[in-house]
Amino acid sequence: MSALVEIRGLTRHFDLGRNQIVHAVDDVSLDIAPREIVGLVGESGSGKSTLGKTMLGLHDKTAGEVVYKGETLPQRYAAADFQRYARAMQMIFQDPYSSLNPRMTVGEIVAEGLRLHTDLASHDIRDRVSEWLERVGLNAGHTSRYPHEFSGGQRQRIGIARALIMEPEFVVCDEPISALDVSVQAQVVNLLGELKESLGLTMLFIAHDLSMVRYISDRMAVMYLGSLIELGPANRVFFHPKHPYTEMLVGSNPEPDPATERNRPPTAIRGEIPSPVNVGAGCRFANRCPKVMDVCRGETPELRVVEDEGNAERIVACHLY
Ligand code: ADP
Ligand code: MG
């Protein structure tokens, strides 16, 4: 099957001046099939949001390319490019408290993309806004209310309506539930799952909670310090992680043990994620890896296929394999 979105060697650095370069995303390649959900996990600071934003043109690409339905997207978006691609590719942001303009009504927020990027008449836009508020489980009569009048879960629904009203084919969901109470997280994930099915969406689903990613995703991608280090079928990666970093992430994710129905104690991740400024050769995980070998400090491991299950292969960047 040919991919809907392909990223090839995608790289995004931030130049802080004085020869300090942040390697936020380094040489990441990934194909996403139509209607596929790829979950993207990794500690805070591993480059997940930067990857999502760079894919959608919200950051210029330092190197590499994004191909959408066979078309190579611009290295740097001009205003007309946002207009052109906004209908195809949208982002749902992490924080429903800061990503909605507090001075705009809900009606204005949800309508904004259609106003800016289409020439629909205002009565058509109004109808679509009502339809979308209902679709995400909000009261269509509440268009003149402001974001602060809604709960966190309702605000995230507003953010979902704002993105999906554009009828995109590809959506980056950047930790769409991590700012919400545990009790509403499942509701928002279920809503996203239903909309994904009814609209035939393709998604990059960024999240902290690995068990949630396993539940919603077809494949799981793991990033560490700007690099893609493991990718494969979500269940395989979750239950049989190969990269020592993935093992640590899975171990630190409290998930009820089916035998005892009690949370197994999380294994602590050793140490802090290092700074991505001016990273050199060698495996980026070497200084925290319990299985580190001499070769790891000098040579950067390449992504290799270590398991092949039909059309969903597992790739891992680790000198152990
Ligand atoms: P994640 O979403 O996985 O937490 P981010 O993509 O937000 O990671 O950040 C990756 C790295 O890039 C971090 O070290 C972060 O500090 C840095 N970074 C992100 N945005 C910028 C920016 N605009 N300027 C400089 N550094 C940035
Ligand atoms: Mg982030």
GROMACS .gro file of C-alpha atoms in nm, residues 27-311:
model
  285
   27ASP     CA    1   1.704   1.246   1.031
   28VAL     CA    2   1.365   1.086   1.100
   29SER     CA    3   1.206   0.873   0.828
   30LEU     CA    4   0.858   0.723   0.853
   31ASP     CA    5   0.573   0.627   0.620
   32ILE     CA    6   0.213   0.652   0.738
   33ALA     CA    7  -0.045   0.452   0.543
   34PRO     CA    8  -0.395   0.583   0.469
   35ARG     CA    9  -0.620   0.542   0.777
   36GLU     CA   10  -0.330   0.430   0.989
   37ILE     CA   11  -0.271   0.561   1.342
   38VAL     CA   12   0.094   0.581   1.436
   39GLY     CA   13   0.150   0.647   1.806
   40LEU     CA   14   0.459   0.850   1.890
   41VAL     CA   15   0.609   0.819   2.239
   42GLY     CA   16   0.921   0.934   2.420
   43GLU     CA   17   1.008   1.142   2.724
   44SER     CA   18   0.945   1.512   2.731
   45GLY     CA   19   1.211   1.686   2.520
   46SER     CA   20   1.259   1.397   2.277
   47GLY     CA   21   1.133   1.601   1.979
   48LYS     CA   22   0.779   1.470   1.934
   49SER     CA   23   0.604   1.808   1.907
   50THR     CA   24   0.879   1.949   1.687
   51LEU     CA   25   0.842   1.650   1.452
   52GLY     CA   26   0.463   1.701   1.431
   53LYS     CA   27   0.492   2.074   1.374
   54THR     CA   28   0.766   2.036   1.113
   55MET     CA   29   0.552   1.782   0.927
   56LEU     CA   30   0.271   2.040   0.906
   57GLY     CA   31   0.493   2.330   0.801
   58LEU     CA   32   0.466   2.507   1.139
   59HIS     CA   33   0.846   2.488   1.153
   60ASP     CA   34   1.075   2.516   0.849
   61LYS     CA   35   1.264   2.197   0.769
   62THR     CA   36   1.638   2.209   0.840
   63ALA     CA   37   1.681   1.906   0.611
   64GLY     CA   38   1.478   1.622   0.467
   65GLU     CA   39   1.133   1.626   0.320
   66VAL     CA   40   0.767   1.552   0.376
   67VAL     CA   41   0.577   1.391   0.090
   68TYR     CA   42   0.197   1.406   0.099
   69LYS     CA   43   0.014   1.187  -0.154
   70GLY     CA   44   0.323   1.183  -0.370
   71GLU     CA   45   0.372   1.561  -0.359
   72THR     CA   46   0.684   1.697  -0.190
   73LEU     CA   47   0.578   1.977   0.044
   74PRO     CA   48   0.774   2.304   0.062
   75GLN     CA   49   1.081   2.327   0.283
   76ARG     CA   50   0.940   2.651   0.421
   77TYR     CA   51   0.570   2.738   0.406
   78ALA     CA   52   0.455   3.069   0.260
   79ALA     CA   53   0.110   3.200   0.358
   80ALA     CA   54  -0.039   3.048   0.043
   81ASP     CA   55   0.097   2.706   0.139
   82PHE     CA   56  -0.090   2.710   0.469
   83GLN     CA   57  -0.401   2.797   0.271
   84ARG     CA   58  -0.328   2.515   0.033
   85TYR     CA   59  -0.250   2.242   0.286
   86ALA     CA   60  -0.464   2.345   0.584
   87ARG     CA   61  -0.756   2.143   0.456
   88ALA     CA   62  -0.542   1.833   0.419
   89MET     CA   63  -0.335   1.840   0.736
   90GLN     CA   64  -0.435   1.968   1.079
   91MET     CA   65  -0.303   1.961   1.434
   92ILE     CA   66  -0.488   1.907   1.762
   93PHE     CA   67  -0.283   2.069   2.036
   94GLN     CA   68  -0.186   1.944   2.377
   95ASP     CA   69  -0.315   2.210   2.607
   96PRO     CA   70  -0.680   2.309   2.572
   97TYR     CA   71  -0.619   2.589   2.825
   98SER     CA   72  -0.353   2.779   2.632
   99SER     CA   73  -0.427   2.684   2.272
  100LEU     CA   74  -0.770   2.853   2.255
  101ASN     CA   75  -0.773   3.232   2.228
  102PRO     CA   76  -0.958   3.349   2.544
  103ARG     CA   77  -1.094   3.659   2.367
  104MET     CA   78  -1.264   3.468   2.088
  105THR     CA   79  -1.602   3.300   2.122
  106VAL     CA   80  -1.627   2.929   2.061
  107GLY     CA   81  -1.810   2.999   1.736
  108GLU     CA   82  -1.526   3.221   1.616
  109ILE     CA   83  -1.259   2.971   1.724
  110VAL     CA   84  -1.417   2.677   1.545
  111ALA     CA   85  -1.496   2.887   1.235
  112GLU     CA   86  -1.151   3.044   1.204
  113GLY     CA   87  -0.993   2.789   0.968
  114LEU     CA   88  -1.288   2.797   0.729
  115ARG     CA   89  -1.289   3.181   0.735
  116LEU     CA   90  -0.917   3.204   0.665
  117HIS     CA   91  -0.867   2.919   0.425
  118THR     CA   92  -1.192   2.873   0.228
  119ASP     CA   93  -1.440   3.102   0.052
  120LEU     CA   94  -1.748   2.951   0.212
  121ALA     CA   95  -2.032   3.199   0.277
  122SER     CA   96  -2.086   3.295   0.640
  123HIS     CA   97  -2.418   3.113   0.672
  124ASP     CA   98  -2.250   2.793   0.547
  125ILE     CA   99  -1.974   2.843   0.799
  126ARG     CA  100  -2.231   2.893   1.078
  127ASP     CA  101  -2.407   2.570   0.981
  128ARG     CA  102  -2.081   2.377   0.979
  129VAL     CA  103  -1.981   2.515   1.318
  130SER     CA  104  -2.313   2.401   1.470
  131GLU     CA  105  -2.277   2.062   1.307
  132TRP     CA  106  -1.924   2.019   1.439
  133LEU     CA  107  -2.005   2.131   1.793
  134GLU     CA  108  -2.270   1.860   1.799
  135ARG     CA  109  -2.038   1.604   1.647
  136VAL     CA  110  -1.787   1.650   1.927
  137GLY     CA  111  -2.060   1.634   2.191
  138LEU     CA  112  -2.103   2.005   2.268
  139ASN     CA  113  -2.419   2.214   2.267
  140ALA     CA  114  -2.456   2.381   1.924
  141GLY     CA  115  -2.628   2.674   2.098
  142HIS     CA  116  -2.311   2.765   2.290
  143THR     CA  117  -2.127   2.937   2.005
  144SER     CA  118  -2.127   3.279   2.176
  145ARG     CA  119  -1.962   3.149   2.495
  146TYR     CA  120  -1.593   3.196   2.572
  147PRO     CA  121  -1.339   2.917   2.640
  148HIS     CA  122  -1.325   2.987   3.016
  149GLU     CA  123  -1.690   2.889   3.044
  150PHE     CA  124  -1.602   2.529   2.951
  151SER     CA  125  -1.431   2.245   3.137
  152GLY     CA  126  -1.094   2.104   3.025
  153GLY     CA  127  -1.256   1.810   2.847
  154GLN     CA  128  -1.503   2.041   2.671
  155ARG     CA  129  -1.220   2.271   2.566
  156GLN     CA  130  -1.034   1.979   2.414
  157ARG     CA  131  -1.354   1.897   2.222
  158ILE     CA  132  -1.354   2.258   2.093
  159GLY     CA  133  -0.992   2.207   1.980
  160ILE     CA  134  -1.092   1.886   1.803
  161ALA     CA  135  -1.387   2.059   1.629
  162ARG     CA  136  -1.159   2.346   1.524
  163ALA     CA  137  -0.917   2.104   1.355
  164LEU     CA  138  -1.163   1.855   1.207
  165ILE     CA  139  -1.407   2.113   1.064
  166MET     CA  140  -1.141   2.156   0.794
  167GLU     CA  141  -1.205   1.794   0.693
  168PRO     CA  142  -0.836   1.703   0.695
  169GLU     CA  143  -0.712   1.363   0.588
  170PHE     CA  144  -0.410   1.371   0.815
  171VAL     CA  145  -0.412   1.490   1.177
  172VAL     CA  146  -0.131   1.528   1.426
  173CYS     CA  147  -0.276   1.488   1.777
  174ASP     CA  148  -0.015   1.628   2.013
  175GLU     CA  149  -0.082   1.480   2.357
  176PRO     CA  150  -0.452   1.559   2.320
  177ILE     CA  151  -0.541   1.415   2.660
  178SER     CA  152  -0.244   1.472   2.885
  179ALA     CA  153  -0.380   1.799   3.030
  180LEU     CA  154  -0.714   1.636   3.118
  181ASP     CA  155  -0.839   1.460   3.430
  182VAL     CA  156  -0.805   1.083   3.410
  183SER     CA  157  -1.185   1.050   3.418
  184VAL     CA  158  -1.229   1.250   3.095
  185GLN     CA  159  -0.922   1.117   2.912
  186ALA     CA  160  -1.099   0.799   2.800
  187GLN     CA  161  -1.400   0.998   2.674
  188VAL     CA  162  -1.179   1.218   2.454
  189VAL     CA  163  -0.981   0.917   2.326
  190ASN     CA  164  -1.305   0.738   2.242
  191LEU     CA  165  -1.433   1.047   2.061
  192LEU     CA  166  -1.111   1.062   1.857
  193GLY     CA  167  -1.140   0.691   1.781
  194GLU     CA  168  -1.500   0.731   1.659
  195LEU     CA  169  -1.415   1.034   1.445
  196LYS     CA  170  -1.114   0.852   1.303
  197GLU     CA  171  -1.344   0.568   1.193
  198SER     CA  172  -1.627   0.783   1.056
  199LEU     CA  173  -1.399   1.028   0.874
  200GLY     CA  174  -1.132   0.778   0.766
  201LEU     CA  175  -0.859   0.987   0.928
  202THR     CA  176  -0.488   0.912   0.925
  203MET     CA  177  -0.313   1.016   1.246
  204LEU     CA  178   0.013   1.072   1.419
  205PHE     CA  179  -0.094   1.037   1.783
  206ILE     CA  180   0.164   1.178   2.023
  207ALA     CA  181   0.123   1.071   2.384
  208HIS     CA  182   0.295   1.014   2.713
  209ASP     CA  183   0.082   0.724   2.822
  210LEU     CA  184   0.206   0.412   2.643
  211SER     CA  185  -0.094   0.199   2.731
  212MET     CA  186  -0.324   0.462   2.573
  213VAL     CA  187  -0.104   0.467   2.261
  214ARG     CA  188  -0.109   0.089   2.242
  215TYR     CA  189  -0.488   0.097   2.264
  216ILE     CA  190  -0.543   0.352   1.988
  217SER     CA  191  -0.249   0.295   1.750
  218ASP     CA  192  -0.168   0.049   1.475
  219ARG     CA  193   0.206   0.108   1.503
  220MET     CA  194   0.414   0.269   1.773
  221ALA     CA  195   0.718   0.490   1.710
  222VAL     CA  196   0.965   0.570   1.986
  223MET     CA  197   1.183   0.884   1.982
  224TYR     CA  198   1.481   0.959   2.197
  225LEU     CA  199   1.666   1.291   2.186
  226GLY     CA  200   1.558   1.374   1.833
  227SER     CA  201   1.606   1.026   1.684
  228LEU     CA  202   1.358   0.756   1.592
  229ILE     CA  203   1.491   0.451   1.778
  230GLU     CA  204   1.214   0.191   1.744
  231LEU     CA  205   0.908   0.142   1.524
  232GLY     CA  206   0.672  -0.152   1.486
  233PRO     CA  207   0.324  -0.293   1.547
  234ALA     CA  208   0.194  -0.122   1.864
  235ASN     CA  209   0.130  -0.444   2.058
  236ARG     CA  210   0.467  -0.594   1.968
  237VAL     CA  211   0.654  -0.281   2.072
  238PHE     CA  212   0.455  -0.253   2.396
  239PHE     CA  213   0.472  -0.617   2.506
  240HIS     CA  214   0.809  -0.709   2.354
  241PRO     CA  215   1.017  -0.392   2.342
  242LYS     CA  216   1.358  -0.438   2.180
  243HIS     CA  217   1.544  -0.113   2.237
  244PRO     CA  218   1.664  -0.077   2.599
  245TYR     CA  219   1.508   0.271   2.603
  246THR     CA  220   1.170   0.136   2.496
  247GLU     CA  221   1.202  -0.129   2.770
  248MET     CA  222   1.256   0.146   3.021
  249LEU     CA  223   0.962   0.351   2.893
  250VAL     CA  224   0.728   0.051   2.901
  251GLY     CA  225   0.853  -0.040   3.247
  252SER     CA  226   0.791   0.308   3.381
  253ASN     CA  227   0.435   0.311   3.255
  254PRO     CA  228   0.213   0.179   3.532
  255GLU     CA  229  -0.023  -0.068   3.370
  256PRO     CA  230  -0.245  -0.306   3.568
  257ASP     CA  231  -0.109  -0.659   3.577
  258PRO     CA  232  -0.392  -0.876   3.438
  259ALA     CA  233  -0.306  -1.155   3.686
  260THR     CA  234  -0.340  -0.947   4.002
  261GLU     CA  235  -0.530  -0.646   3.863
  262ARG     CA  236  -0.289  -0.433   4.058
  263ASN     CA  237  -0.056  -0.178   3.910
  264ARG     CA  238   0.288  -0.327   3.881
  265PRO     CA  239   0.543  -0.095   4.036
  266PRO     CA  240   0.705   0.123   3.774
  267THR     CA  241   1.073   0.060   3.712
  268ALA     CA  242   1.238   0.399   3.739
  269ILE     CA  243   1.396   0.543   3.427
  270ARG     CA  244   1.757   0.605   3.516
  271GLY     CA  245   1.872   0.963   3.498
  272GLU     CA  246   1.743   1.260   3.305
  273ILE     CA  247   1.716   1.300   2.929
  274PRO     CA  248   2.036   1.485   2.830
  275SER     CA  249   2.036   1.814   2.644
  276PRO     CA  250   1.992   1.788   2.267
  277VAL     CA  251   2.241   2.072   2.213
  278ASN     CA  252   2.535   1.974   1.990
  279VAL     CA  253   2.488   1.597   2.021
  280GLY     CA  254   2.783   1.401   1.879
  281ALA     CA  255   2.848   1.053   1.742
  282GLY     CA  256   2.747   0.735   1.924
  283CYS     CA  257   2.414   0.613   2.052
  284ARG     CA  258   2.232   0.902   2.218
  285PHE     CA  259   2.104   0.667   2.488
  286ALA     CA  260   2.450   0.527   2.575
  287ASN     CA  261   2.501   0.722   2.897
  288ARG     CA  262   2.174   0.593   3.047
  289CYS     CA  263   2.163   0.247   2.894
  290PRO     CA  264   2.189  -0.053   3.130
  291LYS     CA  265   2.321  -0.265   2.840
  292VAL     CA  266   2.578  -0.018   2.707
  293MET     CA  267   2.879  -0.161   2.518
  294ASP     CA  268   3.200   0.005   2.398
  295VAL     CA  269   3.074   0.038   2.040
  296CYS     CA  270   2.772   0.240   2.160
  297ARG     CA  271   2.981   0.539   2.262
  298GLY     CA  272   3.160   0.574   1.930
  299GLU     CA  273   2.924   0.459   1.655
  300THR     CA  274   2.571   0.579   1.592
  301PRO     CA  275   2.348   0.272   1.551
  302GLU     CA  276   2.153   0.252   1.225
  303LEU     CA  277   1.785   0.156   1.213
  304ARG     CA  278   1.766  -0.212   1.120
  305VAL     CA  279   1.479  -0.450   1.055
  306VAL     CA  280   1.482  -0.696   1.346
  307GLU     CA  281   1.142  -0.858   1.304
  308ASP     CA  282   0.914  -0.892   1.007
  309GLU     CA  283   0.545  -0.967   1.054
  310GLY     CA  284   0.389  -0.957   0.712
  311ASN     CA  285   0.383  -0.594   0.608
   0.00000   0.00000   0.00000
